[in-house]
Structure formats: C-alpha cells, structure tokens
PDB file of C-alpha atoms in Angstrom:
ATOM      1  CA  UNK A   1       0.000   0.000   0.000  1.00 49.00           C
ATOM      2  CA  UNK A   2       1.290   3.528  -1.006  1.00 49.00           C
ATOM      3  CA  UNK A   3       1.807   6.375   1.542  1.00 54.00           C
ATOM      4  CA  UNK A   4       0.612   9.602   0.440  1.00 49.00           C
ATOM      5  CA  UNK A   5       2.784  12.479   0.436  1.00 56.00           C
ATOM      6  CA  UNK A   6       1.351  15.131   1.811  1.00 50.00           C
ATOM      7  CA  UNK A   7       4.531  17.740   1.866  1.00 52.00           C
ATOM      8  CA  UNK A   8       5.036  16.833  -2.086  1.00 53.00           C
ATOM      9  CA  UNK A   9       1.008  17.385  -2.985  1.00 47.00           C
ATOM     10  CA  UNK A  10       1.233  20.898  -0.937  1.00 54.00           C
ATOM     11  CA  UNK A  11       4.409  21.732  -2.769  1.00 51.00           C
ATOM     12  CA  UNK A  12       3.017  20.852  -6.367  1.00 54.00           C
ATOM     13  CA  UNK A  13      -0.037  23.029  -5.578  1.00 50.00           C
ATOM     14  CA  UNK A  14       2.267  25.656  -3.876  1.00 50.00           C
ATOM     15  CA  UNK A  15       3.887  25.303  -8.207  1.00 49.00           C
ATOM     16  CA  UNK A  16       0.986  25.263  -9.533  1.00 47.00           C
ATOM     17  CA  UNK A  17      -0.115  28.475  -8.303  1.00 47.00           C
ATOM     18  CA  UNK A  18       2.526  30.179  -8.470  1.00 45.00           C
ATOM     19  CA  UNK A  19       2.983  29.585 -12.018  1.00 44.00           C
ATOM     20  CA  UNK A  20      -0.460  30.748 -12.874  1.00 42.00           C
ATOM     21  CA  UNK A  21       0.076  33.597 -11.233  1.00 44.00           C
ATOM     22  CA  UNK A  22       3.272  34.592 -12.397  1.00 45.00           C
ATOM     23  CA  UNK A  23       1.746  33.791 -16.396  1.00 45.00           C
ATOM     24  CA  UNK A  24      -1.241  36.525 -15.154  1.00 47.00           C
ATOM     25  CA  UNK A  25       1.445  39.255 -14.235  1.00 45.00           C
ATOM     26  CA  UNK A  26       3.398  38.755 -17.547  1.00 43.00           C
ATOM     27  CA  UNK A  27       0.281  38.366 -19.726  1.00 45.00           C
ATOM     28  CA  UNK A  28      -0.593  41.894 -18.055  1.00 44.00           C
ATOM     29  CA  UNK A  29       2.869  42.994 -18.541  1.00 39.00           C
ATOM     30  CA  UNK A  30       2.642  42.751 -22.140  1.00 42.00           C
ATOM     31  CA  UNK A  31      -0.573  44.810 -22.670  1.00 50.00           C
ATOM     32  CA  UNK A  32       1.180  47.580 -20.061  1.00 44.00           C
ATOM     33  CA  UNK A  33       4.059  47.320 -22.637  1.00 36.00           C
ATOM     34  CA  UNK A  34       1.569  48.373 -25.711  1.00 43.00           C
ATOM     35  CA  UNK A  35       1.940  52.362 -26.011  1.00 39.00           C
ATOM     36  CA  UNK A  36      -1.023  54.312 -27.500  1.00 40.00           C
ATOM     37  CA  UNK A  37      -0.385  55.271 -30.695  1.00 43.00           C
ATOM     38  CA  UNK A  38      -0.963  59.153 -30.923  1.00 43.00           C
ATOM     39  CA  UNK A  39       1.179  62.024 -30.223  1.00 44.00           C
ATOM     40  CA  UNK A  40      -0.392  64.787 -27.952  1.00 43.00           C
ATOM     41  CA  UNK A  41      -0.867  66.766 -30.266  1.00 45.00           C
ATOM     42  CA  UNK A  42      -2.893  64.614 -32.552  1.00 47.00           C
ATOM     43  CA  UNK A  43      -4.609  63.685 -29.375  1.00 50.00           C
ATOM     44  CA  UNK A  44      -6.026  67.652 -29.131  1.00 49.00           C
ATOM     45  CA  UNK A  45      -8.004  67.502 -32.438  1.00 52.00           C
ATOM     46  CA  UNK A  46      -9.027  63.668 -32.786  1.00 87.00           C
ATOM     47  CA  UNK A  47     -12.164  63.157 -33.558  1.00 94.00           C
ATOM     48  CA  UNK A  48     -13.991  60.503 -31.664  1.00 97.00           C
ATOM     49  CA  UNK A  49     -15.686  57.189 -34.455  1.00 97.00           C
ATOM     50  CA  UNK A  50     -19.464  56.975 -34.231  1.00 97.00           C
ATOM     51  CA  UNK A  51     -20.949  54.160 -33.695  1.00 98.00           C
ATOM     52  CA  UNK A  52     -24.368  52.448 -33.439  1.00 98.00           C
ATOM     53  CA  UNK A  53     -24.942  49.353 -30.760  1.00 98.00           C
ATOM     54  CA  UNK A  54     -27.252  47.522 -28.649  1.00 98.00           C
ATOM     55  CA  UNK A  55     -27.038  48.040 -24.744  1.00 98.00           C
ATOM     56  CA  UNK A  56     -28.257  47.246 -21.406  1.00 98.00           C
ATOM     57  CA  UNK A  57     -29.519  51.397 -19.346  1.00 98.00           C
ATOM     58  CA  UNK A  58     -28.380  50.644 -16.214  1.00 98.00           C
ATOM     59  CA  UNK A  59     -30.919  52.722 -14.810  1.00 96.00           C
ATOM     60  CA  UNK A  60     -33.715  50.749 -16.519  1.00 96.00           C
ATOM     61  CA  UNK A  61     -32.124  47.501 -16.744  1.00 96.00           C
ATOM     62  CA  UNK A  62     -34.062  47.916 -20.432  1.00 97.00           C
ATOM     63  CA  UNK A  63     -32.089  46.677 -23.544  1.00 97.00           C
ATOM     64  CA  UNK A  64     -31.817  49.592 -26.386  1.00 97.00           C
ATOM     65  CA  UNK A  65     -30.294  51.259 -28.861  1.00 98.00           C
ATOM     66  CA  UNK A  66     -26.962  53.946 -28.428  1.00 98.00           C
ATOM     67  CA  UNK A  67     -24.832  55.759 -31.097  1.00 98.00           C
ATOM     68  CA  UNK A  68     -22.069  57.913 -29.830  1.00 98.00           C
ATOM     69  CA  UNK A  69     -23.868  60.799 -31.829  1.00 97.00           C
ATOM     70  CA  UNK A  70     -26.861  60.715 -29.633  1.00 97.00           C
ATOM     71  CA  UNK A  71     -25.120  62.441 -26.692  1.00 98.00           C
ATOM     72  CA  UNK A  72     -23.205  65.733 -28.931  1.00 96.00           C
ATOM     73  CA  UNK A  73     -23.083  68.408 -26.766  1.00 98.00           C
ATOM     74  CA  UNK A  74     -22.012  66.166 -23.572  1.00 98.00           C
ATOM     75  CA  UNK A  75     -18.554  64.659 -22.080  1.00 98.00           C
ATOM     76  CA  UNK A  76     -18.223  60.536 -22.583  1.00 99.00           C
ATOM     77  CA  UNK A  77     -16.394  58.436 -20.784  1.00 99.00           C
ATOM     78  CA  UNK A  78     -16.052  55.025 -22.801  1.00 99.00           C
ATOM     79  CA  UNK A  79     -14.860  52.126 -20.574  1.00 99.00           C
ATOM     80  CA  UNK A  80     -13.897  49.025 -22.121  1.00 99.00           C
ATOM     81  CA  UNK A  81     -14.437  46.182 -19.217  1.00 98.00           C
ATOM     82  CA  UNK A  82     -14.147  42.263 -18.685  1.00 98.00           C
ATOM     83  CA  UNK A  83     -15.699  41.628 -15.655  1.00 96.00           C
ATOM     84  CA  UNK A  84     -13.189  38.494 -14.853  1.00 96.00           C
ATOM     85  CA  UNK A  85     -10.020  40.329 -15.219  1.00 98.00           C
ATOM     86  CA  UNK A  86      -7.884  41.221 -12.275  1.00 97.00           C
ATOM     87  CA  UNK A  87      -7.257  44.587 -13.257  1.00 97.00           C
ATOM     88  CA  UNK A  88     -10.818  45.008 -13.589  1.00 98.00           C
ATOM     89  CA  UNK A  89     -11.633  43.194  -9.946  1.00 97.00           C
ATOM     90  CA  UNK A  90      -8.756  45.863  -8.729  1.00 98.00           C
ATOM     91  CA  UNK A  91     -11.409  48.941  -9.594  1.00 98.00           C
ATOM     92  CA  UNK A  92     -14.502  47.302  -8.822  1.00 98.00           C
ATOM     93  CA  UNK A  93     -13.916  45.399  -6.012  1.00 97.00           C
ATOM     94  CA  UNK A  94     -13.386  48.398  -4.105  1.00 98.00           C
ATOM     95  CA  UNK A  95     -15.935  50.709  -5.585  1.00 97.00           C
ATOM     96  CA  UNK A  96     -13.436  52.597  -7.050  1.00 98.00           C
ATOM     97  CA  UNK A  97     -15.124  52.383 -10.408  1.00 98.00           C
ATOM     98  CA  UNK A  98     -18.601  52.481  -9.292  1.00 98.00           C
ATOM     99  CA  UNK A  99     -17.922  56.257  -7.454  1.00 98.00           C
ATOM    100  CA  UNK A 100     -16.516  57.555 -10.601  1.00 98.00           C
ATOM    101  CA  UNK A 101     -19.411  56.718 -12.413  1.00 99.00           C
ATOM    102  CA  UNK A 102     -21.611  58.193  -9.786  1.00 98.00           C
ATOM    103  CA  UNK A 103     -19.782  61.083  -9.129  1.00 98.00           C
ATOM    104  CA  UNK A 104     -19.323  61.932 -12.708  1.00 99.00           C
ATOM    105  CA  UNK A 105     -22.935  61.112 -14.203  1.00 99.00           C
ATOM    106  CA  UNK A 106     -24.335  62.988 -11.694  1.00 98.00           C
ATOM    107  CA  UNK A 107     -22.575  66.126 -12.920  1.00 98.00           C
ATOM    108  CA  UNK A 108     -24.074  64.678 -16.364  1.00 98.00           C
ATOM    109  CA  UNK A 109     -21.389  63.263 -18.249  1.00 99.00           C
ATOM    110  CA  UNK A 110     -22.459  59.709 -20.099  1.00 99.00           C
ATOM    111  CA  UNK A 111     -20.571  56.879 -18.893  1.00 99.00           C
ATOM    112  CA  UNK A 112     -20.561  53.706 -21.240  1.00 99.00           C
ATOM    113  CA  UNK A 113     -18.660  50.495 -20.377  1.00 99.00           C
ATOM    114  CA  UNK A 114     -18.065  49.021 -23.346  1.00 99.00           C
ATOM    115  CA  UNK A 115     -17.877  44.833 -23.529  1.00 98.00           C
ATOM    116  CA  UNK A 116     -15.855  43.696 -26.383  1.00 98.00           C
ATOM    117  CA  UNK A 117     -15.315  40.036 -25.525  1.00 97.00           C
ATOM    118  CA  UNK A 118     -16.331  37.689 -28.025  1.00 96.00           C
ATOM    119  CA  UNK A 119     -18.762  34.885 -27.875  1.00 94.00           C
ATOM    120  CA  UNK A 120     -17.435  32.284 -25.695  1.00 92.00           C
ATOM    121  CA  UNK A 121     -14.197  33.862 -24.228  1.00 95.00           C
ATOM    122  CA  UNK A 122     -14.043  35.335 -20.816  1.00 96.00           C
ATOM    123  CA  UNK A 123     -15.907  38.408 -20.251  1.00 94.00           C
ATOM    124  CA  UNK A 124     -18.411  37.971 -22.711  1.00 96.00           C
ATOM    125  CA  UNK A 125     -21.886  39.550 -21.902  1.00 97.00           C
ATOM    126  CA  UNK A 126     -25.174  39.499 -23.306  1.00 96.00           C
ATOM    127  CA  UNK A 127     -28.385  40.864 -22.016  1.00 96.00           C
ATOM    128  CA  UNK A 128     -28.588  38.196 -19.102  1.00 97.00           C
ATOM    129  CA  UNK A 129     -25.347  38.269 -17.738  1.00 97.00           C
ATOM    130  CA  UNK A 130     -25.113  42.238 -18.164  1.00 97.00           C
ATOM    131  CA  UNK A 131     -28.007  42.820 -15.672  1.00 97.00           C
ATOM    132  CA  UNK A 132     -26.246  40.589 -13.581  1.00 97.00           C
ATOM    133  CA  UNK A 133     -23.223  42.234 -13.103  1.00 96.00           C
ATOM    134  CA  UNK A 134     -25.043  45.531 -12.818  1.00 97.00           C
ATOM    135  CA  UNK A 135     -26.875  43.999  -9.850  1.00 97.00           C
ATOM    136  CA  UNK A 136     -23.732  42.462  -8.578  1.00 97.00           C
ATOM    137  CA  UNK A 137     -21.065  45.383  -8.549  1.00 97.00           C
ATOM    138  CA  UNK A 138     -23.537  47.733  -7.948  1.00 97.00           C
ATOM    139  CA  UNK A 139     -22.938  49.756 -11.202  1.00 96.00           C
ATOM    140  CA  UNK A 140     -23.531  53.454 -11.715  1.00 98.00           C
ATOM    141  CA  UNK A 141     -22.779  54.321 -15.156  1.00 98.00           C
ATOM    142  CA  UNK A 142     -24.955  55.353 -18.436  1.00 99.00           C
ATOM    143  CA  UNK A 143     -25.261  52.113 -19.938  1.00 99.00           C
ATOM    144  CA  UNK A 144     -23.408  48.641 -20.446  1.00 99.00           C
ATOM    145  CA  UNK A 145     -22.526  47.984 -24.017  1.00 99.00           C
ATOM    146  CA  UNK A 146     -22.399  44.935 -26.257  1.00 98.00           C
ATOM    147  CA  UNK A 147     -19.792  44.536 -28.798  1.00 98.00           C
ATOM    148  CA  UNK A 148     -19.156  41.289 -29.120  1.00 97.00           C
ATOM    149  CA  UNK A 149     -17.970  42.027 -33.123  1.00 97.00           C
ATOM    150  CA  UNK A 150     -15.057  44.306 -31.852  1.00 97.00           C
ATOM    151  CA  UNK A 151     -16.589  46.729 -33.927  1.00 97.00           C
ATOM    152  CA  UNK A 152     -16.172  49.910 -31.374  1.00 98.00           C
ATOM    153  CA  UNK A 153     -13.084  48.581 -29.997  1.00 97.00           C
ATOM    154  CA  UNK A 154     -11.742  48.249 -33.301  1.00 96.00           C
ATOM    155  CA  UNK A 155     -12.122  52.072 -34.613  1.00 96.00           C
ATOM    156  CA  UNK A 156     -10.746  53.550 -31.358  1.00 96.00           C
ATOM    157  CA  UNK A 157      -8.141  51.399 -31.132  1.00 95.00           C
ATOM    158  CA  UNK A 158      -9.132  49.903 -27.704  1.00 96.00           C
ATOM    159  CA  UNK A 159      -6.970  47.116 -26.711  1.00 96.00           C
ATOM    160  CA  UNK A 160      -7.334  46.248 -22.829  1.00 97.00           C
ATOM    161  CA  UNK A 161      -9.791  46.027 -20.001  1.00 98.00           C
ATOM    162  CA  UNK A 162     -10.032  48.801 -18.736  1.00 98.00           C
ATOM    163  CA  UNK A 163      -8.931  50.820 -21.287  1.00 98.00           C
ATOM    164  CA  UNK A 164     -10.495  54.428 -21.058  1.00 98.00           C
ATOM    165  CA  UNK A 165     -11.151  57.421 -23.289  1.00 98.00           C
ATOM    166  CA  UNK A 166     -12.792  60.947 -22.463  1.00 98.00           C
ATOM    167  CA  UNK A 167     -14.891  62.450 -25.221  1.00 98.00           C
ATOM    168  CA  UNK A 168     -15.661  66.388 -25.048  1.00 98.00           C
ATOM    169  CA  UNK A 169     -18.862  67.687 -26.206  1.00 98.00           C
ATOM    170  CA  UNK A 170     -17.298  68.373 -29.695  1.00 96.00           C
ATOM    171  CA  UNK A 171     -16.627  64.523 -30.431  1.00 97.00           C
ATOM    172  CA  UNK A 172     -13.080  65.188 -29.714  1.00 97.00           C
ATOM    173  CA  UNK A 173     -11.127  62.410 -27.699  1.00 97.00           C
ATOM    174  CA  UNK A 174      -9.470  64.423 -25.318  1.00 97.00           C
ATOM    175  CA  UNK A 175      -7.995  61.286 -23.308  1.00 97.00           C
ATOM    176  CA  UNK A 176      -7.240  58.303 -23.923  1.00 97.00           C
ATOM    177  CA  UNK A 177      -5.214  54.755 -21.896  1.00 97.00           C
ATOM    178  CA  UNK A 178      -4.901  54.136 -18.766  1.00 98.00           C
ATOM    179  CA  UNK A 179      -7.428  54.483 -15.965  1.00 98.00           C
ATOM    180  CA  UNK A 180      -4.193  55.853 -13.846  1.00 98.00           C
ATOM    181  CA  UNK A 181      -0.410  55.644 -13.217  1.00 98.00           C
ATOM    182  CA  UNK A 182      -0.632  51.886 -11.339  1.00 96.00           C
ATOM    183  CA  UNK A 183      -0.255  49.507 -13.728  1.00 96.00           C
ATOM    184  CA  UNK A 184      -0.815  46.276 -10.597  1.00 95.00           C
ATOM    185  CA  UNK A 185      -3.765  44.910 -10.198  1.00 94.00           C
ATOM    186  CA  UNK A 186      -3.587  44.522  -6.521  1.00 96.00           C
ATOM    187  CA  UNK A 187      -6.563  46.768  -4.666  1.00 97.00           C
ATOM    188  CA  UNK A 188      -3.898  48.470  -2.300  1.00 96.00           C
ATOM    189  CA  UNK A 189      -2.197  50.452  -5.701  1.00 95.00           C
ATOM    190  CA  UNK A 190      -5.336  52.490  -5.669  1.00 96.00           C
ATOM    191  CA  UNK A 191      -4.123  54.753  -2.238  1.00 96.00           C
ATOM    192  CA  UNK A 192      -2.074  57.236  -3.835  1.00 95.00           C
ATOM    193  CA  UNK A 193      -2.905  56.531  -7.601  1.00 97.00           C
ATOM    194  CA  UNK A 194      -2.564  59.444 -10.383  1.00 97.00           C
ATOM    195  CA  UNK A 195      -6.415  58.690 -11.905  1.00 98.00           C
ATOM    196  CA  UNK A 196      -6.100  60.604 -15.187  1.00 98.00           C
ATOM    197  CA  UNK A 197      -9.814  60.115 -16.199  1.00 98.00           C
ATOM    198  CA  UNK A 198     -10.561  62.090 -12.923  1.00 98.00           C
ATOM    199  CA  UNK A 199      -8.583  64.588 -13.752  1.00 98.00           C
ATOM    200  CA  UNK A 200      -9.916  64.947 -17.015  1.00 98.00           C
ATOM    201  CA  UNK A 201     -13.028  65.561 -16.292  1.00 98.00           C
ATOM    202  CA  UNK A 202     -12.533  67.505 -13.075  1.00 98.00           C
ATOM    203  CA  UNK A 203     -10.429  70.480 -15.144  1.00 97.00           C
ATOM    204  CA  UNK A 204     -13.019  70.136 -17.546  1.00 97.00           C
ATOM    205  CA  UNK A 205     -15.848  70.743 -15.625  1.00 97.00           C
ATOM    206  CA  UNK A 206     -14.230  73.169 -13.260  1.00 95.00           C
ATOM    207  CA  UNK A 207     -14.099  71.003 -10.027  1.00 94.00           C
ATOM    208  CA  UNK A 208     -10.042  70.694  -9.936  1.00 93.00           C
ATOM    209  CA  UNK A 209      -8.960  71.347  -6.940  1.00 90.00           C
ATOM    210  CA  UNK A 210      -6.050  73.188  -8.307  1.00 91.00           C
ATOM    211  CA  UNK A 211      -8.094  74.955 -10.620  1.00 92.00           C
ATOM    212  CA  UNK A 212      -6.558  73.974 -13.753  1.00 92.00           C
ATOM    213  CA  UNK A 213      -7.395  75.385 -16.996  1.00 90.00           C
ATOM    214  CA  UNK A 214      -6.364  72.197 -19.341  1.00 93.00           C
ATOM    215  CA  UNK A 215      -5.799  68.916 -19.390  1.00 95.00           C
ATOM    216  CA  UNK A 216      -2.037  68.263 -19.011  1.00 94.00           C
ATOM    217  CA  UNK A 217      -2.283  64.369 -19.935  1.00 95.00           C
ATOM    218  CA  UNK A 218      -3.787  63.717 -22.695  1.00 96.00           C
ATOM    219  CA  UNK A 219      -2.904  59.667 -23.187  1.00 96.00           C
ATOM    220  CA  UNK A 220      -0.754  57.448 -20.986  1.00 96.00           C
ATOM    221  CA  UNK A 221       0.361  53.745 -21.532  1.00 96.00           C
ATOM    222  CA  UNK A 222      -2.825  51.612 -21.517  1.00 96.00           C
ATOM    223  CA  UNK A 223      -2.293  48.239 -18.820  1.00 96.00           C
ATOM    224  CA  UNK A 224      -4.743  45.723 -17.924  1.00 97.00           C
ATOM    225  CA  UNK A 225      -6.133  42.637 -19.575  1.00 97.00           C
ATOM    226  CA  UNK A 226      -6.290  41.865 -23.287  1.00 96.00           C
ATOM    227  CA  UNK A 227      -9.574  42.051 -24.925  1.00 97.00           C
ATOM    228  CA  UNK A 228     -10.530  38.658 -25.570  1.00 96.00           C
ATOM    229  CA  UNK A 229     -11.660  39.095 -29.207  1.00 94.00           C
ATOM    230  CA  UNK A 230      -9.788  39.664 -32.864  1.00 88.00           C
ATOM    231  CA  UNK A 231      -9.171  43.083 -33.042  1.00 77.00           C
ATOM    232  CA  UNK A 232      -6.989  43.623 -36.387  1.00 65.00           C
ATOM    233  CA  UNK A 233      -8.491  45.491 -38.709  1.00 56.00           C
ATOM    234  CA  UNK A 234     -11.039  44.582 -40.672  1.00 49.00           C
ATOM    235  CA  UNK A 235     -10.446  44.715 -44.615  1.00 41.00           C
TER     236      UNK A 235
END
C-alpha cells in the first residue's frame, strides 16, 4: 500500500499556483508594454468614431439602442471592461469604479462600459449576464454595451480592459489609456494613484482642486487585460 505524500502534494499546488500567477502578471505585462499610438498633439483635435450598438440602461435595466452621436453636446467616458479580469476586480472590487461613475454622471457626463469580448471567451456579456453584473457590482454608469464584433473597440483602437477614453462635447477624444499611473492589479495600488480620467473631467468641468485650466495628460500607456476578441483590422 502507497503512503501519500502530503509535503510533495502541498508543494506541487504551492507550483501550480505560483505559475499561474506569475503567467497573469506577464500576460498583463505585455498589454502595459503596448503604447497608444498618438502624439499629444494629434490627441487635441481627434475626432472621436461613431458608432451604433445595442445596450443594457443601467438605470432601466431595459435593452436599447446607443450611437455615440446621440449624446453631442455632452462629455463621454467610454470604458472598455471584462468583468473576470484582475485589473478590472482591482477597480470594482473596491468601488473605485462604481464612485466615478456616480460622481461623474451625476454632474451629467455619459458613462458607457463598453464589452468587447467575443462569444465564448471570458468576459463575454449578453443581455442576461449584463443585468447581472449591474446587480452584482452595484454599477452606476450610463449604460453597459455589447460589442461582441469588436466593432467599437476596433475604430478607437481599444486594446485592454479597462482601457479608457474621455470624449468632449465636440466629439473630440481628449484622453485616452490608462485608468491611472498603477499599472498592478492589486486593490492596495489604488491609495495614492494618479487617476487621469478624474482629472480629465474635473479640469473640464471646473471642479479641480487646483483649478486647472487644461488637461495636461492627454494619453498614458494603456495596462490591464487583453480584450478577448480579434481586433486587427477589418479589410
């Protein structure tokens, strides 16, 4: 009869894990590695792509129909989200995410979260699943997305959850990338954290604390998750 080895299962786990962990942290090293594309200047006078989708109003939980040219003459705040990634779980877990949205709809900017998973692959949401998470984090933005196509994340060049952009009420992208200047995904980067979509908005709208007159970052390098979809360009 063969003894178990308890010390060498606990030690093959103790592998295990770490290795899965350690393949999470590089995956999300290479997406922090991806630079956005456009100089600042370019930034100033980009011009945001329309587009037409189906969605989930949060405030309704009722399915309907958005275009980005439906809300000209506001600030948008596009959020591309997967609600299984760590870098996601890093905003969200702590209601960081959810106060933005409140804080900043309530001043009446339009919040979309945008899901561009495809069918089958993590973070993939249709109507079901989207009221779920909105009744499970608690969300507070405009309206959940669906763009399982890649569509919208194609034409902005979106390429990681969260990946964020800031939209003036002239169509103009007037930020784009990361969230904020932690590229971790553990909850405790947050204390301390630059958030540039914040600070977007706040000098925009005239609540910056320092009373700022412009926005002095316009992109920074995008870090998070891969979108789990084919994003090259269509043809």
């Amino acid at each position: 009869m063969h003894r178990i080895n308890i010390k060498n299962i606990r030690h093959r786990k103790w592998l295990l894990s770490a290795f899965f962990v350690v393949s999470a942290i590089f995956a999300a090293k290479l997406v922090a590695n991806k630079l956005v594309r456009l100089s600042a200047q370019e930034m100033k006078s980009l011009q945001a792509p329309n587009f037409v989708s189906k969605g989930i109003e949060v405030s309704s939980k009722s399915k309907k129909d958005y275009a980005l040219t439906d809300f000209k003459g506001k600030w948008v705040v596009l959020e591309w989200f997967n609600n299984r990634c760590p870098f996601v779980e890093k905003h969200y877990g702590t209601g960081n995410m959810q106060s933005l949205q409140k804080k900043y709809t309530e001043k009446g900017v339009i919040w979309l979260t945008v899901a561009s998973s495809e069918m089958g692959k993590q973070g993939h949401l249709d109507e079901n699943t989207a009221k779920q998470v909105i009744a499970d984090r608690k969300s507070q933005q405009t309206a959940i997305l669906f763009d399982a196509s890649g569509d919208i994340a194609r034409s902005f060049g979106a390429t990681a959850t969260p990946h964020m952009f800031v939209i003036d009420p002239n169509g103009n992208i007037v930020y784009q990338g990361a969230i904020d200047d932690k590229p971790a995904f553990r909850k405790s980067t947050l204390e301390g954290a630059r958030n540039f979509v914040a600070e977007a908005l706040d000098i925009s709208l005239g609540l910056d604390a320092q009373n700022r007159k412009k926005i002095e970052v316009h992109q920074h390098p995008v870090y998070g998750c891969d979108i789990k979809n084919t994003l090259h360009p269509t043809t």
